[in-house]
Short mmCIF file of C-alpha atoms in Angstrom, two decimals:
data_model
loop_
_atom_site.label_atom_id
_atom_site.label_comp_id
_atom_site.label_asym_id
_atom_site.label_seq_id
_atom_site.Cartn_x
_atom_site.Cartn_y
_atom_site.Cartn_z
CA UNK Y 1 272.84 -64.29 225.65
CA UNK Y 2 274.35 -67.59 223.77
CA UNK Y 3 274.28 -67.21 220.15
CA UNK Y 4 274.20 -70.87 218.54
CA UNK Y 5 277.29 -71.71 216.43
CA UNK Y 6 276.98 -72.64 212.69
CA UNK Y 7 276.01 -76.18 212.86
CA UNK Y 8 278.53 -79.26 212.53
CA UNK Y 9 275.76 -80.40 209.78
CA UNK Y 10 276.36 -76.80 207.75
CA UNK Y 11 280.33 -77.63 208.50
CA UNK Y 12 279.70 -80.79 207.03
CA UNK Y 13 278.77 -79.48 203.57
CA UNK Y 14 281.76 -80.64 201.08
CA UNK Y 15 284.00 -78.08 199.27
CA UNK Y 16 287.21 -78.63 197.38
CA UNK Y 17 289.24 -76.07 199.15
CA UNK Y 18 291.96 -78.87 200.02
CA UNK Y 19 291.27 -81.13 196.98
CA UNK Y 20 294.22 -83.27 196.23
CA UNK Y 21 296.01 -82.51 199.52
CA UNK Y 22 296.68 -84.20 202.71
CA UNK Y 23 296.38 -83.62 206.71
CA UNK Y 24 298.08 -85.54 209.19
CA UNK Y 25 296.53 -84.21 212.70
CA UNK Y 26 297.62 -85.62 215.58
CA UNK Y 27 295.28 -85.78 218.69
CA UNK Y 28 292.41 -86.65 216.44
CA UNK Y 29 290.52 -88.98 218.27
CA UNK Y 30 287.95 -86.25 219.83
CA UNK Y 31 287.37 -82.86 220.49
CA UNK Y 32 289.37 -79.54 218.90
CA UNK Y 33 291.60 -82.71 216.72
CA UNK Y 34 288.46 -84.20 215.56
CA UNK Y 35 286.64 -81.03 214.92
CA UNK Y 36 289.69 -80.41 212.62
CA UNK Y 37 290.02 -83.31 211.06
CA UNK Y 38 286.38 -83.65 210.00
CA UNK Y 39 286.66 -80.12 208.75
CA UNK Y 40 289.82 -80.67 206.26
CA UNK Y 41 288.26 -83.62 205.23
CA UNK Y 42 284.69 -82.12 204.33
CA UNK Y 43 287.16 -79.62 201.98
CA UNK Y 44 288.76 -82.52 200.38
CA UNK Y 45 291.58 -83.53 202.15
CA UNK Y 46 292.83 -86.37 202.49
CA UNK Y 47 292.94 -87.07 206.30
CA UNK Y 48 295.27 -89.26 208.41
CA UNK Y 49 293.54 -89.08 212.09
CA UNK Y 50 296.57 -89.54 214.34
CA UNK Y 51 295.40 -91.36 217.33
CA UNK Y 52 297.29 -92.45 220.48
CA UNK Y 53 294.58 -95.73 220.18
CA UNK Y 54 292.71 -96.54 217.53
CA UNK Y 55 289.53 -97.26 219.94
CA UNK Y 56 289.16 -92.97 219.53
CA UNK Y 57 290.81 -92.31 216.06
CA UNK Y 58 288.86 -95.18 214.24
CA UNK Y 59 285.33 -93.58 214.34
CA UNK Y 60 286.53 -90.22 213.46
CA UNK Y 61 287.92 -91.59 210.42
CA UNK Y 62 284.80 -93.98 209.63
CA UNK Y 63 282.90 -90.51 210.33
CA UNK Y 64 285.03 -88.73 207.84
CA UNK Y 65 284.31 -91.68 204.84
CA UNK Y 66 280.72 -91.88 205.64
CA UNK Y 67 280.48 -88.19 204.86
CA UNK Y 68 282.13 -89.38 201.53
CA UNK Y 69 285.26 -87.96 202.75
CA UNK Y 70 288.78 -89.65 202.63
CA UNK Y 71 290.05 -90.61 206.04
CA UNK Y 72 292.80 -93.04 207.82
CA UNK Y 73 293.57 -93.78 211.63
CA UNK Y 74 297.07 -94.41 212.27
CA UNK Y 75 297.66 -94.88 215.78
CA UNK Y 76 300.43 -92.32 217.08
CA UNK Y 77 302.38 -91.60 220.00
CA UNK Y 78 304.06 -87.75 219.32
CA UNK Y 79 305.66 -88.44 222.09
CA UNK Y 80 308.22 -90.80 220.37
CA UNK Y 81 310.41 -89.46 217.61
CA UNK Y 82 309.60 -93.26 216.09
CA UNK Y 83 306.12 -93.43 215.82
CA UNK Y 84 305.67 -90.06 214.87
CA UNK Y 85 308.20 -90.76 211.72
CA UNK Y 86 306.07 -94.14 210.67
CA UNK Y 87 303.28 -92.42 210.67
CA UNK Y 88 304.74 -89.73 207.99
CA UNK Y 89 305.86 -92.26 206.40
CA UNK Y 90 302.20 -94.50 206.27
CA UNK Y 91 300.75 -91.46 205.42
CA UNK Y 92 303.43 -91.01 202.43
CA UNK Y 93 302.84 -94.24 201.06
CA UNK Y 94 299.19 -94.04 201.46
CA UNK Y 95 298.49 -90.70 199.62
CA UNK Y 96 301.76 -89.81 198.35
CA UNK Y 97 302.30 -86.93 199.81
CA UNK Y 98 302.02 -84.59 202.93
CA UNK Y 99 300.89 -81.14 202.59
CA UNK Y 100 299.64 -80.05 205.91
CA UNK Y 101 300.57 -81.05 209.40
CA UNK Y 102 298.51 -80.16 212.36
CA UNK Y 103 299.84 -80.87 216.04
CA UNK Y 104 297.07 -80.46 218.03
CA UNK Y 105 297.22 -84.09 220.32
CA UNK Y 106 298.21 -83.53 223.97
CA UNK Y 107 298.52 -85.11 227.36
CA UNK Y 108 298.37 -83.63 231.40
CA UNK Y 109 297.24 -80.23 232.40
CA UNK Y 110 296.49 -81.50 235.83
CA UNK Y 111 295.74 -78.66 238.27
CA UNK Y 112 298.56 -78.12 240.78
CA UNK Y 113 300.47 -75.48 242.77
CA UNK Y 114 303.66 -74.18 241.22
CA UNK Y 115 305.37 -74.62 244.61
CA UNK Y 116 304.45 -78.07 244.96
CA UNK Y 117 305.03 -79.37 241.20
CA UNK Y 118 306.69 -82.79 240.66
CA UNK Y 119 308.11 -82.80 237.75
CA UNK Y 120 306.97 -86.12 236.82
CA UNK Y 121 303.69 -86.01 237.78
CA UNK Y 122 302.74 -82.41 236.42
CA UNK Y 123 305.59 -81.49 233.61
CA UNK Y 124 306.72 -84.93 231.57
CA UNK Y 125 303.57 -85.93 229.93
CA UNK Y 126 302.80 -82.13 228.69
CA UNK Y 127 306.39 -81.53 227.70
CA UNK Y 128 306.84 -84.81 225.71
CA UNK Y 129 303.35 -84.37 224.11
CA UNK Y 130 303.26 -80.66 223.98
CA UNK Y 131 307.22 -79.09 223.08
CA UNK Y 132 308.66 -82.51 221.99
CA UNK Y 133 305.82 -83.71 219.73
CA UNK Y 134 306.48 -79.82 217.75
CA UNK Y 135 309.89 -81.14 217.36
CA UNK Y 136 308.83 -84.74 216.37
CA UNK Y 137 305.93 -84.18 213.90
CA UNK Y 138 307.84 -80.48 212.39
CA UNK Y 139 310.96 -82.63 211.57
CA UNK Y 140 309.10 -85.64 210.52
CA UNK Y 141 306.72 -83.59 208.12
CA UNK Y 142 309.24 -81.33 207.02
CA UNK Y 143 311.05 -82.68 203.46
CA UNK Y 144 307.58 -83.14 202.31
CA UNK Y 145 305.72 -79.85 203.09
CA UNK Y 146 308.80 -77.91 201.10
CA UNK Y 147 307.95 -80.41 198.28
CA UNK Y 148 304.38 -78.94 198.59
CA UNK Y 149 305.43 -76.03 196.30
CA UNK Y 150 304.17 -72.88 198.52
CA UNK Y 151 301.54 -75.40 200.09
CA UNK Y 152 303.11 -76.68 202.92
CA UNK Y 153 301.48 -75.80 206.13
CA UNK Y 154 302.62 -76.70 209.70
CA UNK Y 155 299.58 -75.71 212.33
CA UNK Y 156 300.15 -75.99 215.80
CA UNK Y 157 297.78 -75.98 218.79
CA UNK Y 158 298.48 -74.02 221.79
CA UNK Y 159 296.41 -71.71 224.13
CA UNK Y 160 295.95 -68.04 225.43
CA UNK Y 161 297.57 -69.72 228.49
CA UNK Y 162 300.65 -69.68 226.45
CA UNK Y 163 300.56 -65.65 226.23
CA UNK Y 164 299.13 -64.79 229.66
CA UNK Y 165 300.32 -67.53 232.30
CA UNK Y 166 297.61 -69.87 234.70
CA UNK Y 167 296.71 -69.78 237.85
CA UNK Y 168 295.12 -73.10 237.77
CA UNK Y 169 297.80 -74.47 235.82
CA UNK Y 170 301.33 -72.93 235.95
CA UNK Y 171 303.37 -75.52 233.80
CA UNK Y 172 300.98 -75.48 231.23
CA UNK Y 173 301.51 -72.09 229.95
CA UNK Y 174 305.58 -72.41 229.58
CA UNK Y 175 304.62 -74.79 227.03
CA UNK Y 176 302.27 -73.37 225.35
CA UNK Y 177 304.25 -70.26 225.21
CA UNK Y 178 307.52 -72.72 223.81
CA UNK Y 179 305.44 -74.00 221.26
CA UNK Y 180 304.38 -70.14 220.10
CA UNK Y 181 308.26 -69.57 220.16
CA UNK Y 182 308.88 -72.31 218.10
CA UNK Y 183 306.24 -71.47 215.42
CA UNK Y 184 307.84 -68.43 215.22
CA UNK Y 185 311.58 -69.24 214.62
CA UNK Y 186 310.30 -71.44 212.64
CA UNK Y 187 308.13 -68.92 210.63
CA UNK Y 188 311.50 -66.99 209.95
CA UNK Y 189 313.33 -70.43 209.64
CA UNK Y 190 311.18 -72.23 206.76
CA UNK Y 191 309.56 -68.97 205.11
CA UNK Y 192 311.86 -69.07 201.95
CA UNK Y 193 310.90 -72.68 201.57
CA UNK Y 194 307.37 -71.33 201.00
CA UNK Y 195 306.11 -73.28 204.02
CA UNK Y 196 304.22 -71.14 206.51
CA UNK Y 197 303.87 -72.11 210.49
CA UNK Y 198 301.08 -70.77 212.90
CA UNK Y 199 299.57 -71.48 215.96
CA UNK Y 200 295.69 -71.54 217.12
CA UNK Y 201 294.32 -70.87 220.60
CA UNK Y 202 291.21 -72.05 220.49
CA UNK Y 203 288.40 -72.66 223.65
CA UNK Y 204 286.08 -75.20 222.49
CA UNK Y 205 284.00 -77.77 224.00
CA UNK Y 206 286.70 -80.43 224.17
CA UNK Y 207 285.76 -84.02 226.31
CA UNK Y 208 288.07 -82.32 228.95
CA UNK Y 209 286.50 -78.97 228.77
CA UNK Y 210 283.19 -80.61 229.17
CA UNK Y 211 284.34 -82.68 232.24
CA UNK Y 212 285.29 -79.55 233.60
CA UNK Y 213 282.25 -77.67 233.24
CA UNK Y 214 280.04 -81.25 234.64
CA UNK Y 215 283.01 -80.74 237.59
CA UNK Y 216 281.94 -77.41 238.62
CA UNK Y 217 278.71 -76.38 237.32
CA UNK Y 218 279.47 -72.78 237.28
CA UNK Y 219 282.31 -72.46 235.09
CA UNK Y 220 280.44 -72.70 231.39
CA UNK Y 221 278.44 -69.64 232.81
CA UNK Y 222 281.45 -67.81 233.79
CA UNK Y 223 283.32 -68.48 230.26
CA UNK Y 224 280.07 -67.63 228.38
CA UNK Y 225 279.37 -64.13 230.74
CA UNK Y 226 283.33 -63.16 230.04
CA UNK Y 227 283.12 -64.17 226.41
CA UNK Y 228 281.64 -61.45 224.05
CA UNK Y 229 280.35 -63.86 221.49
CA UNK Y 230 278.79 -65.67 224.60
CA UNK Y 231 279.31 -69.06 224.42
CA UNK Y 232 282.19 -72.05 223.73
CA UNK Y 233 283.95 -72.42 220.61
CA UNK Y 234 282.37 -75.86 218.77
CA UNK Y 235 285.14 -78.02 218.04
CA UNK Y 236 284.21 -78.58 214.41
CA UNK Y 237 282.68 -75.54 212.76
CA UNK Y 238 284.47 -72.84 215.08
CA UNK Y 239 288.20 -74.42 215.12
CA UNK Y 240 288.24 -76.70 212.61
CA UNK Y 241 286.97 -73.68 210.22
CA UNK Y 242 290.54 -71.42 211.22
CA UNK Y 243 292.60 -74.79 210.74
CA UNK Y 244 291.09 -74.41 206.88
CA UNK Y 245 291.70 -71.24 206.52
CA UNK Y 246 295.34 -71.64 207.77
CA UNK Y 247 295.81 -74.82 205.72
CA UNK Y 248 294.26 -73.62 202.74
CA UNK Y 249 295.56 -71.14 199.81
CA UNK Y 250 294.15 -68.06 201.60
CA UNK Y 251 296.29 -67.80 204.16
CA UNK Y 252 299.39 -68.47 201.88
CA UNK Y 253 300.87 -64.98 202.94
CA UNK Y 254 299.98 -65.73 206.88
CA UNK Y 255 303.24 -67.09 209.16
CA UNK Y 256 304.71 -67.19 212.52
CA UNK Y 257 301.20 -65.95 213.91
CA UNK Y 258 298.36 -67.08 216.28
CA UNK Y 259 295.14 -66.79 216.08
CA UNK Y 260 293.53 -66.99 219.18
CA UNK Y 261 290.10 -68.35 218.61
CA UNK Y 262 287.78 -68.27 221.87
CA UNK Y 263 284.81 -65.83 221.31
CA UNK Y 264 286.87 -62.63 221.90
CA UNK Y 265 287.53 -63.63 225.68
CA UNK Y 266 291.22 -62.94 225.39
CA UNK Y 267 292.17 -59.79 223.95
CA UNK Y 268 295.77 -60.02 224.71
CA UNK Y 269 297.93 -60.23 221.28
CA UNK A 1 320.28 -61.61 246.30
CA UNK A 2 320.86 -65.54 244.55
CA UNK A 3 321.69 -65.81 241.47
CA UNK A 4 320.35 -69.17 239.51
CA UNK A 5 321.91 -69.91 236.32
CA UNK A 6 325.46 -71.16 234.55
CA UNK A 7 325.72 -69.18 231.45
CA UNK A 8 327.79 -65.65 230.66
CA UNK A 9 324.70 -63.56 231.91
CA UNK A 10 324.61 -65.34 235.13
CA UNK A 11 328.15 -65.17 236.03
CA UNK A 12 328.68 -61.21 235.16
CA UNK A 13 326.00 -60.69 237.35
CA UNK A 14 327.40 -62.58 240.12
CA UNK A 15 330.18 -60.33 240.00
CA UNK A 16 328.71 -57.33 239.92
CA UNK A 17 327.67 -58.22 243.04
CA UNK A 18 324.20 -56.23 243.05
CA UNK A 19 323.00 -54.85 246.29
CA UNK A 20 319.14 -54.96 246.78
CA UNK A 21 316.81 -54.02 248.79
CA UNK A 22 314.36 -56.82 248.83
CA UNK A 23 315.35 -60.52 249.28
CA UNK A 24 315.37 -61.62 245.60
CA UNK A 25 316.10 -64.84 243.72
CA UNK A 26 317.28 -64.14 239.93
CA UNK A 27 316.66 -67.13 237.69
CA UNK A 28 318.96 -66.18 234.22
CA UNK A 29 317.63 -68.51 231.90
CA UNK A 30 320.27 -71.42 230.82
CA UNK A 31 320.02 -70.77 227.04
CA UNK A 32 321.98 -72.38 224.14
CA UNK A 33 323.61 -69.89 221.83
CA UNK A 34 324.86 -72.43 218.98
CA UNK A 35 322.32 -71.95 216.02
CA UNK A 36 321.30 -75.08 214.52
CA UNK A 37 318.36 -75.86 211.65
CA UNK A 38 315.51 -77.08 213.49
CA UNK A 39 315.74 -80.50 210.75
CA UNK A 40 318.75 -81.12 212.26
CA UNK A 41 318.41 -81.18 216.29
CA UNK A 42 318.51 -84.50 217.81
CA UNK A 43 316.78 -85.62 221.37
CA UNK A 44 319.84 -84.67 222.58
CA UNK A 45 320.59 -80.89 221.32
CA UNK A 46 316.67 -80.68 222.44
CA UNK A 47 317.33 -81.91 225.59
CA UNK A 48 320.06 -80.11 226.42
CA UNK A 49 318.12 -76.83 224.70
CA UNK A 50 314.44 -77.46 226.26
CA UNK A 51 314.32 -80.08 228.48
CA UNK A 52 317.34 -79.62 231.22
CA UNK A 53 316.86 -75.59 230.99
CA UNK A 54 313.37 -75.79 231.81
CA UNK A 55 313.76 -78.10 234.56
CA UNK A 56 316.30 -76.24 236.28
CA UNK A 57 314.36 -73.45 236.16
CA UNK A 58 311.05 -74.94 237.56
CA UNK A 59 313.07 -75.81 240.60
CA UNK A 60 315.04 -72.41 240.84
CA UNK A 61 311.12 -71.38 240.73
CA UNK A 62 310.28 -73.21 243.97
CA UNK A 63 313.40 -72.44 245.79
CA UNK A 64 312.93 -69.17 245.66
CA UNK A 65 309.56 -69.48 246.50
CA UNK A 66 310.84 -71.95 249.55
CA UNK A 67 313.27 -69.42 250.72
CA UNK A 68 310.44 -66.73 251.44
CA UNK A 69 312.23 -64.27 248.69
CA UNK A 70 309.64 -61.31 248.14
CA UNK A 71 311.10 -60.74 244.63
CA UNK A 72 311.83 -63.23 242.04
CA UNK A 73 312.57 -62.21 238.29
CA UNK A 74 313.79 -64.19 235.44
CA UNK A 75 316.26 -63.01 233.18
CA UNK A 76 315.38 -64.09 229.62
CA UNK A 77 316.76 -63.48 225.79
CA UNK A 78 313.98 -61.18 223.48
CA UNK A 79 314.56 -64.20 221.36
CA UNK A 80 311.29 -66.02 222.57
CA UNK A 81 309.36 -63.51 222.06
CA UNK A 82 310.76 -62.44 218.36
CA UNK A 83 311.34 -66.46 217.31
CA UNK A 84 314.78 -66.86 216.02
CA UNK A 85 315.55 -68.60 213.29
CA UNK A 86 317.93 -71.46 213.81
CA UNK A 87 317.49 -70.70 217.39
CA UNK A 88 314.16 -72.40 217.57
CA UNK A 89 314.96 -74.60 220.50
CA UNK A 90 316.82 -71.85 222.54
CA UNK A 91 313.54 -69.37 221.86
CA UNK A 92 311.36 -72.23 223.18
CA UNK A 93 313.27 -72.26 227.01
CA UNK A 94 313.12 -68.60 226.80
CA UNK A 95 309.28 -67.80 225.79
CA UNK A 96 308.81 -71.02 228.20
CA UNK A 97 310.48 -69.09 231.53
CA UNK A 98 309.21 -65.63 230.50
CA UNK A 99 305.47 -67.14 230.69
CA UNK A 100 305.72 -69.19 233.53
CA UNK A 101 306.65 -66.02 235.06
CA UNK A 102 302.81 -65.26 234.94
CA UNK A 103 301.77 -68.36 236.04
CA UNK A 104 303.81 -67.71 239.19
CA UNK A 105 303.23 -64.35 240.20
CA UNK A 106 299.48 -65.40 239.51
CA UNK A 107 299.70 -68.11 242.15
CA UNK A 108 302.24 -66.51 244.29
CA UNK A 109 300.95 -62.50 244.53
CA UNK A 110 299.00 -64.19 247.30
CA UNK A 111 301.85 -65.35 249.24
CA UNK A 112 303.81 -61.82 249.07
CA UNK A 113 306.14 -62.31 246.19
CA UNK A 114 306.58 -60.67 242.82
CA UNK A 115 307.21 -62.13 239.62
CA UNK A 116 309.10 -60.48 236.80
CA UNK A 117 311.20 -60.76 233.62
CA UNK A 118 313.64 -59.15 232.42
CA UNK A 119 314.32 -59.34 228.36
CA UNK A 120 317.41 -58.68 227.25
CA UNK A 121 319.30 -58.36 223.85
CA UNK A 122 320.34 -61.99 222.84
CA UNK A 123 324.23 -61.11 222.84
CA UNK A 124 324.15 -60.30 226.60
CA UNK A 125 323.09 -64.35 226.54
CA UNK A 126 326.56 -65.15 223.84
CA UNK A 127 324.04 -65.29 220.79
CA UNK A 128 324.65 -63.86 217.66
CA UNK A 129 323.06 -61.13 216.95
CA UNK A 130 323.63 -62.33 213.23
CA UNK A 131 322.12 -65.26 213.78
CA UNK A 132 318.80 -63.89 215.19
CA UNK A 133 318.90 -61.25 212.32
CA UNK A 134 316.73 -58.17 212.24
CA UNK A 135 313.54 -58.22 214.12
CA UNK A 136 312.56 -54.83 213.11
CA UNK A 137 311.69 -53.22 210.10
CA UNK A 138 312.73 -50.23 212.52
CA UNK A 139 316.57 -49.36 213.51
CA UNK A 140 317.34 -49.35 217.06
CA UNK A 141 315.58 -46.55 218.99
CA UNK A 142 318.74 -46.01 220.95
CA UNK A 143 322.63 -46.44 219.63
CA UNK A 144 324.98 -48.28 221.60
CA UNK A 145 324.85 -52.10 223.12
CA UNK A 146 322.82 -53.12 226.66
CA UNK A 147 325.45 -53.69 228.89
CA UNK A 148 325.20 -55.48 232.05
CA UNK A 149 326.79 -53.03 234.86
CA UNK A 150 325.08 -49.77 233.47
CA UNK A 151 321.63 -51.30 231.84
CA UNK A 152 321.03 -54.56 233.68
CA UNK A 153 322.01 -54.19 237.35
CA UNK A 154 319.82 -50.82 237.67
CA UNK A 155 316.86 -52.56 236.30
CA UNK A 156 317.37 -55.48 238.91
CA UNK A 157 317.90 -53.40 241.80
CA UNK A 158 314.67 -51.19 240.81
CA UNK A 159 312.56 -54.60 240.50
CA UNK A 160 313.77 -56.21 243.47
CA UNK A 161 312.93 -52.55 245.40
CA UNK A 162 310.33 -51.88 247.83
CA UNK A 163 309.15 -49.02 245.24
CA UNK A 164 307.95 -52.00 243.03
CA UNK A 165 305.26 -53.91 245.10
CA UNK A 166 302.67 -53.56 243.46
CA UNK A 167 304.72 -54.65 239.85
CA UNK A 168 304.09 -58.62 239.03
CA UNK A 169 303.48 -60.46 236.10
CA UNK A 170 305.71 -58.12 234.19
CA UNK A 171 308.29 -58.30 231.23
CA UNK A 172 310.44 -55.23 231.05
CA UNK A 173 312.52 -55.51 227.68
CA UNK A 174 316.11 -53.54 228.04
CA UNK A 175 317.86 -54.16 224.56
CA UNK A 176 317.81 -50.30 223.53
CA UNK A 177 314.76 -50.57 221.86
CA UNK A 178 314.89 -53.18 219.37
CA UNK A 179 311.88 -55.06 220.26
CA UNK A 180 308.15 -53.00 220.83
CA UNK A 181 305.06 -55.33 221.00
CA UNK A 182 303.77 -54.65 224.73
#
């Protein structure tokens, strides 16, 4: 049984939950970043869409103001300390100010066995975009989400992978399961600034999820039979509703936690 | 029994010399103990925290797995698991090498090995147990410290044992019952 998802339409419908405020989120460009970044937006953010090219983060920002939503494309590379700091800084100068930061953007996760790993072909891109990109956009974001006064939010994307290993992909989970670490210390770290970090795991129809599933037919069946709500999360209405909630005022008293959002198919935390 | 690693950990249980049964590789995870604010770490306090560590440890990883070992089990800080504050980057390497543990005895159950962790309280690692502060709203369960000759060996030699075959995947926390969550 596949019970259909609220609708990116009904996501669509404005709010002011994040009126005055702005989002960086990095990875923007499509799937689980996009889904998030049209979701701020359609609650009043302001929204910088963080793209590695512009050719991906360019709609998704034209997509945000024709919902008559405020939205920017800045073209990003987390993977450099750099770029990552001019695109605070654009973002600064645009809106004046940065409330929320959401790392979601990230590169590899190319099938391999552990034995066999090389560590530039199946570690460097994941590590620089995954661990090193935390370290980039947290430091980057950081003087102005304690000037947020209680509102500064730091949201971080990782994976269930990150709390119960992969057979498919072994390196993936260690980072995943850094950046959990990190959002932890940094939970205790930043807490009496009044700026609260947390991690999502979400399972959503991402472009690379869907290239999997047109890969090997079978796998969307097996997700959806081992998933109690019976189906994949929807990039927009599914994940990009949790990013509001953990970027918004109601999770003020939230920190150092993830929620894993995939349908109830891990059970693990 | 090798022993992978360079800090304190590592070289205490070099010499205690542990006797095992099954032929085991021991990856002690490289941590940094110096706690600096996360604002403050350059690319190369994160490189020498994240980057090195980890890569050492992939390859300690595949060595074992090379030599044929039946046992492998990393020996990792509870830090990664609590978060530390100031300690961010040393917590990363240690949740990092106490996950990939899964991933390995996921992909390497098949091939007769078993894949463990061992956490352990930070100060066995040289970190300051003032700097990680409490992690507990509870006391410790037990009084005294983990120490490596009467806490740490035993638990090593009982992993790397025939009697625990059909163990994999596992974290087994020794730090006198500080940290609870599994």
């Amino acid at each position: 049984m596949s019970v259909e998802s609220t609708s990116s339409t009904d996501a669509a419908t404005t709010g002011t939950r994040l009126a005055g405020r702005t989002a960086i989120v990095t990875g923007a460009g499509q799937g689980v970043g996009e889904g998030i970044a049209l979701r701020l937006a359609a609650e009043g953010a302001n929204v910088v869409v963080a793209a590695r090219r512009a050719e991906t983060g360019e709609p998704v920002a034209e997509a945000i103001r024709a919902r008559g939503g405020s939205g920017v494309c800045i073209e990003t590379d987390v993977s450099s300390r750099e770029s990552v700091q001019a695109c605070v800084a654009h973002t600064f100068e645009r809106f004046g100010g940065l409330q929320i930061m959401v790392h979601n953007a990230f590169h590899g996760g190319i099938p391999h066995k552990l034995e066999d790993a090389d560590l530039d072909r199946h570690w460097n891109a994941m590590s620089r975009t995954g661990v090193w990109a935390v370290l980039h956009t947290g430091q980057a974001a950081l003087p102005h989400l304690r000037a947020a006064n209680g509102r500064g939010r730091f949201i971080i994307l990782t994976s269930p992978s990150g709390v119960e290993g992969s057979a498919n992909i072994p390196l993936y989970s260690p980072v995943k399961a850094a950046e959990r670490a990190i959002a932890k210390s940094l939970a205790r770290e930043w807490g009496p600034t009044g700026v609260t970090v947390n991690c999502i795991g979400p399972v959503a129809a991402s472009p690379a999820l869907v290239a999997a599933f047109e890969r090997t037919p079978t796998l969307q069946g097996a997700i959806e039979a081992r998933t109690p709500l019976g189906r994949v999360g929807d990039p927009e209405s599914d994940i990009g509703s949790v990013a509001l909630f953990l970027a918004s005022d109601d999770s003020a008293f939230v920190t150092g936690q993830t929620i894993i959002c995939d349908g109830g198919s891990f059970l693990g935390l | 029994m090798v022993i992978e690693g360079t800090g304190v950990l590592a070289d205490a249980l070099r010499i205690a010399a542990v006797e095992v049964e099954c032929a085991t590789t021991v990856v002690v995870a490289d941590v940094v103990t110096t706690a600096t604010p996360f604002e403050t770490l350059t690319d190369e306090d994160f490189d020498a925290a994240w980057e090195q560590p980890m890569r050492h440890a992939i390859s300690a990883f595949q060595r074992a797995h090379r030599a044929g070992h039946a046992r492998l089990i990393a020996v990792v800080p509870t830090i990664g698991m609590s978060g530390a504050p100031n300690l961010a980057h040393a917590a990363a390497t240690a949740e990092a090498i106490r996950v990939m543990v899964k991933s390995a005895a996921r992909q390497w159950g098949a091939d007769g090995m078993t894949v463990n962790c061992i956490a352990l309280a930070p100060e066995l690692f040289g970190i300051d147990p003032a700097a990680v502060g409490d992690v507990s709203l509870a006391p410790p369960a037990l009084a005294g410290r983990t120490t490596v000759v009467d806490d740490v060996v035993p638990l090593v030699r009982m992993v790397a044992s025939a009697d625990a075959h059909h163990l994999t995947g596992a974290t087994l926390t020794a730090d006198g019952g500080v940290w609870m969550t599994a």
